[in-house]
XYZ file of C-alpha atoms in Angstrom:
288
model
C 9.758 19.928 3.500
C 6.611 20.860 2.239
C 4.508 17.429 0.805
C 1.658 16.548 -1.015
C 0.075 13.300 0.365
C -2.716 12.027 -1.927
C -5.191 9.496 -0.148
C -4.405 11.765 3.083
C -6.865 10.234 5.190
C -6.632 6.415 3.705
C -5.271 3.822 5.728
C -1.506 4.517 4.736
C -1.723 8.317 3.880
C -3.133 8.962 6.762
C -0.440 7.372 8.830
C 2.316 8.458 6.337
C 0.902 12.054 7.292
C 1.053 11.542 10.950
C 4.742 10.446 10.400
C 5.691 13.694 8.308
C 4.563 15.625 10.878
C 5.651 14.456 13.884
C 9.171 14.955 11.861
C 8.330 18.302 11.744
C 8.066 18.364 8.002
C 4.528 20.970 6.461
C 1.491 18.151 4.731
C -0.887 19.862 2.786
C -3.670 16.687 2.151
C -6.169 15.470 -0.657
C -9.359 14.932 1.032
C -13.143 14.417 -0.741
C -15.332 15.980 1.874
C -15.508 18.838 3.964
C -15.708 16.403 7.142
C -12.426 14.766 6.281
C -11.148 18.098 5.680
C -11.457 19.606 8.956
C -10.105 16.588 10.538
C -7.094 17.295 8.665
C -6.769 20.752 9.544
C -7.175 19.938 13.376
C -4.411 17.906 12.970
C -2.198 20.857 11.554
C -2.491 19.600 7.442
C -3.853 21.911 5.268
C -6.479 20.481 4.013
C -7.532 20.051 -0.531
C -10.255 19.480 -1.322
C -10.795 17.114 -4.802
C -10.685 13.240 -6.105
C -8.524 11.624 -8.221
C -10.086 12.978 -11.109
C -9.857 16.473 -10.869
C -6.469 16.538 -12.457
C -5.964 20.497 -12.059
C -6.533 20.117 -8.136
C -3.708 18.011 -8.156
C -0.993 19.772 -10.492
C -1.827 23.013 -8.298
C -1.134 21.189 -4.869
C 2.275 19.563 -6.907
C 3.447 22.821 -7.900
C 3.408 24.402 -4.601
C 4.833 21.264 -2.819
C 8.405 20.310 -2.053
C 7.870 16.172 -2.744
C 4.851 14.370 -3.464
C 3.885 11.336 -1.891
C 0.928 9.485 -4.259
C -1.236 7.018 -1.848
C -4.432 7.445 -3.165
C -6.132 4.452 -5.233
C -10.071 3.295 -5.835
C -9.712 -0.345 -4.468
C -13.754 -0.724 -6.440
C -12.888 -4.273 -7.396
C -15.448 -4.660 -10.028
C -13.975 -1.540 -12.106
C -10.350 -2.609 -11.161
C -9.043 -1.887 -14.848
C -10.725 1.637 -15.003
C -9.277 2.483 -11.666
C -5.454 1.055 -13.062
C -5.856 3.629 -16.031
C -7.370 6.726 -13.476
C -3.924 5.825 -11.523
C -1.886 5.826 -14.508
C -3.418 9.250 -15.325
C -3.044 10.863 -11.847
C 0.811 9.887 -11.568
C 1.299 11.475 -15.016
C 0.009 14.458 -14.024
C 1.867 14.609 -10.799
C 5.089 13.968 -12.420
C 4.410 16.762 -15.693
C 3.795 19.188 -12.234
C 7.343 18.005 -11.175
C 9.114 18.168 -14.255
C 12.293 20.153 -14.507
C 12.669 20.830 -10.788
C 14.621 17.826 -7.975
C 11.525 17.274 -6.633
C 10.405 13.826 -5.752
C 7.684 12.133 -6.284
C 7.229 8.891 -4.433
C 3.581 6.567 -6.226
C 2.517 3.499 -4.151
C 1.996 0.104 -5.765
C 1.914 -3.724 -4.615
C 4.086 -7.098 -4.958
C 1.418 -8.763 -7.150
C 3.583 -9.954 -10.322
C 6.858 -9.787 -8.562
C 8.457 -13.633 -8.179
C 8.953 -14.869 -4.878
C 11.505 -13.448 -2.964
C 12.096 -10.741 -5.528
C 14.742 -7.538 -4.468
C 13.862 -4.080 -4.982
C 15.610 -4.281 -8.240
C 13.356 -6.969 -9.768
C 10.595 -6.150 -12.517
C 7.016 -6.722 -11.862
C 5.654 -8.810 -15.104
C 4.628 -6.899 -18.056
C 0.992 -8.117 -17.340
C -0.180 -6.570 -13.786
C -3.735 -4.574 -14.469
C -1.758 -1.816 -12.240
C 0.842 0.459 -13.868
C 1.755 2.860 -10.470
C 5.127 1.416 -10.598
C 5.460 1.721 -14.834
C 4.399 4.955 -14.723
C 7.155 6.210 -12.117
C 9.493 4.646 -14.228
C 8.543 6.216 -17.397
C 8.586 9.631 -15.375
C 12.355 9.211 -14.006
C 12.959 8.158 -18.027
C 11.987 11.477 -18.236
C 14.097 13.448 -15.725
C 11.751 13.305 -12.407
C 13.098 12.068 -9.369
C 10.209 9.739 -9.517
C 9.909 6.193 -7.167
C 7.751 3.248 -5.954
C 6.766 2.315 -2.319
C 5.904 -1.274 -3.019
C 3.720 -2.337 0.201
C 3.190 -5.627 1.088
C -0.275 -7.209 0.744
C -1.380 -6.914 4.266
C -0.383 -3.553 5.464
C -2.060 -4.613 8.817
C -2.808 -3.299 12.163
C -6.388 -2.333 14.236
C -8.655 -0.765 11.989
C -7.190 -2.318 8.939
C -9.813 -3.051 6.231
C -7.360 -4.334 3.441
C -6.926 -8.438 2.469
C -6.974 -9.780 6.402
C -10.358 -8.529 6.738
C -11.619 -10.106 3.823
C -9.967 -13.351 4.574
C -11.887 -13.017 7.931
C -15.092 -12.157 6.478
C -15.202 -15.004 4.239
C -14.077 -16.767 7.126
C -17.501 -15.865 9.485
C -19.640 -16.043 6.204
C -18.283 -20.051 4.861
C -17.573 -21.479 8.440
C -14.522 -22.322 7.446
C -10.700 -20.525 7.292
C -9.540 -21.959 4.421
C -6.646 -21.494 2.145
C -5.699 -23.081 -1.431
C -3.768 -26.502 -2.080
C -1.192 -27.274 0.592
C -1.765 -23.021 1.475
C 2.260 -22.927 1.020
C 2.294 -19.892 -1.042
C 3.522 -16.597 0.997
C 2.334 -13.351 1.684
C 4.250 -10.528 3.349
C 3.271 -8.246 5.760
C 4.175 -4.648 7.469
C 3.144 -2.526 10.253
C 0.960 -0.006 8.803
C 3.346 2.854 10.864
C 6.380 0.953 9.690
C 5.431 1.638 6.199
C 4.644 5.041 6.575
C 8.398 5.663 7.584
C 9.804 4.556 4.881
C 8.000 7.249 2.522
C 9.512 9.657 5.633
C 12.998 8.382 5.436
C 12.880 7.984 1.304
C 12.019 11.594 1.292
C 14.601 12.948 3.531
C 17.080 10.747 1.899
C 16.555 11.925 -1.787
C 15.068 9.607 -3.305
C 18.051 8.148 -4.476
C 16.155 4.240 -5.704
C 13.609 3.464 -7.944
C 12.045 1.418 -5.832
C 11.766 0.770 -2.010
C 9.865 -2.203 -0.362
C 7.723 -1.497 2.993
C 7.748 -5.114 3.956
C 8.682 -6.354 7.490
C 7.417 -9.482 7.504
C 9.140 -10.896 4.306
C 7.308 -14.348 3.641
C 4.532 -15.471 6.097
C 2.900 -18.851 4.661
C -0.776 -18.587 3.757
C -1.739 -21.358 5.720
C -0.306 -19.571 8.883
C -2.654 -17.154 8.268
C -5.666 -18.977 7.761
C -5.315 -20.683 11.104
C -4.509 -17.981 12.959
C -7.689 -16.373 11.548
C -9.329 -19.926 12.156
C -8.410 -20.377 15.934
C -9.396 -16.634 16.751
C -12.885 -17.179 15.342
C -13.194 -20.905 16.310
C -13.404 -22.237 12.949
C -12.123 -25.246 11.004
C -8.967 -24.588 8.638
C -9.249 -26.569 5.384
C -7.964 -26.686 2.025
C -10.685 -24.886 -0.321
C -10.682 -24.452 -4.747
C -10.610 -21.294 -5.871
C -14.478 -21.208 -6.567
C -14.643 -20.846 -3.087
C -12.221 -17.347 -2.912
C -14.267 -15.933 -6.051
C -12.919 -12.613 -7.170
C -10.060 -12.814 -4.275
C -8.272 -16.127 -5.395
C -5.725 -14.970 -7.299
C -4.933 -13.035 -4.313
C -5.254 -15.882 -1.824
C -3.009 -17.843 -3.910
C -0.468 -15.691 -5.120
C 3.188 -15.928 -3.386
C 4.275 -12.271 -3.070
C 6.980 -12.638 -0.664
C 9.779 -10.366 -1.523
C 13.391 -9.131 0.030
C 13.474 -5.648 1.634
C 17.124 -6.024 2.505
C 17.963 -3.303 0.170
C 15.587 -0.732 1.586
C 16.700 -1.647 5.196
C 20.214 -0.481 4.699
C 19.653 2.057 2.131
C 17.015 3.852 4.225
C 18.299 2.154 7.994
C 14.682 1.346 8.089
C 14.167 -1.717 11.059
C 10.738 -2.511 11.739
C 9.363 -1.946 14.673
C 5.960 -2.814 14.740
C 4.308 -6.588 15.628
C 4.803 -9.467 13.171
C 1.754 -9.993 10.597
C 0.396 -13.040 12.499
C 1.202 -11.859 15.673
C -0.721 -8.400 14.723
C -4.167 -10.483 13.382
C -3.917 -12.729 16.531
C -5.804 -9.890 18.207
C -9.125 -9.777 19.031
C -9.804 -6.089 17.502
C -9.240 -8.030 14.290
C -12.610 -10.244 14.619
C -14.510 -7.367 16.166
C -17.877 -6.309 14.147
């Protein structure tokens, strides 16, 4: 196949373009700079250059694609709503590219919203800021083989600058790795290469579910996490109020632990990678 990978050189995209290759499959890559570009074309991806917003950039790498594989997404915090509605806009555009042909499109979103130990067939509430998953839905409504990779929150391994980091930042900064109340809400985790196979295997396979989940690790306890964070940087692990997360509590204490059972079979996806806590047990993780 021939794909489109948005976000080629992100954290995922990049690694869900290393996987399409080595399967032999053609990546032609949305990159912002001329830097990032050539990287990409040493690599073997041809190489587009644009952002998110320049919407006719995007339909004209759709159109001469085979499958579409959305990864890109402005994680600017403090304009977190405006960045929601850009997505919202982007996949739309993607999909109207797609429209009257079997080509899928496969949008990224989280587990934020889902309950605990949801399945792939669960609905994230109404209420999430982020509508990646709504909008592939209203797409398919429409007659595009359009899906959802739903990652898990710490799509971890060396060089990961996602929710670990921050957890050990905050850690170095307070003196302390701390989580909230008893710290028995959940978080899952995957192996950032593990979750770039399943966009592999959902492509080759059709795209034949709404919605897949990239999550290994299914429910790792929050607490675990803080003290495996604490003992690598030789800190105290305590119970902490949210006015000491700031902005990231609702993260720290959400429970997003969810079932990939589904996507296991359906794909014959098994993990491969190291364990979340085993993974952030490194030292690379507390270097810098």
């Amino acid at each position: 196949m021939h794909v489109f990978v948005t976000g080629a050189t992100g954290w995922v995209g990049s690694a869900v373009v290393d996987e399409l290759i080595g399967a032999g499959h053609q990546v032609t890559g949305l990159v912002r700079s001329q830097d990032k570009a050539a990287a990409l074309a040493a690599s073997g991806v041809h190489a587009v250059l644009g952002t998110l917003a320049d919407i006719d950039v995007l339909q004209r790498a759709a159109e001469a694609a085979d499958a579409v594989v959305h990864t890109a997404f402005d994680h600017d915090f403090s304009r977190f709503a405006e960045n929601c509605e850009q997505d919202r806009r982007v996949i739309e555009a993607l999909g109207a590219s797609l429209q009257g042909s079997a080509r899928p499109l496969l949008v990224t979103s989280g587990l934020l919203g889902l309950p605990p130990g949801a399945h792939e067939t669960d609905l994230p509430n109404s209420g999430s800021p982020r509508k990646s998953e709504s909008a592939a839905r209203a797409l398919a409504e429409q007659g595009v083989r359009a899906a959802t990779v739903r990652l898990a929150p710490s799509v971890h391994g060396l060089g990961d600058h996602g929710f670990v980091p921050i957890l050990v930042r905050m850690a170095k900064q307070t003196g302390v790795s701390a989580y909230l109340g008893d710290g028995g809400n959940h978080w899952s985790g995957v192996y950032r290469h593990d979750a770039a196979r399943v966009y592999r295997l959902a492509l080759e396979s059709g795209v034949t579910s709404p919605v897949y989940h990239a999550v290994a690790d299914e429910a790792v306890a929050f607490k675990a996490i803080a003290e495996t964070i604490g003992k690598r940087l030789g800190l105290p692990v305590e119970s902490r109020d949210r006015e000491h997360f700031g902005w990231f509590a609702m993260m720290a204490g959400a429970d997003m632990s969810v079932s990939s059972a589904y996507t296991r079979e359906a794909l014959d996806w098994t993990p491969q990678g190291p364990s979340l806590l085993a993974d952030i047990d490194q030292p690379g993780y507390y270097a810098g």
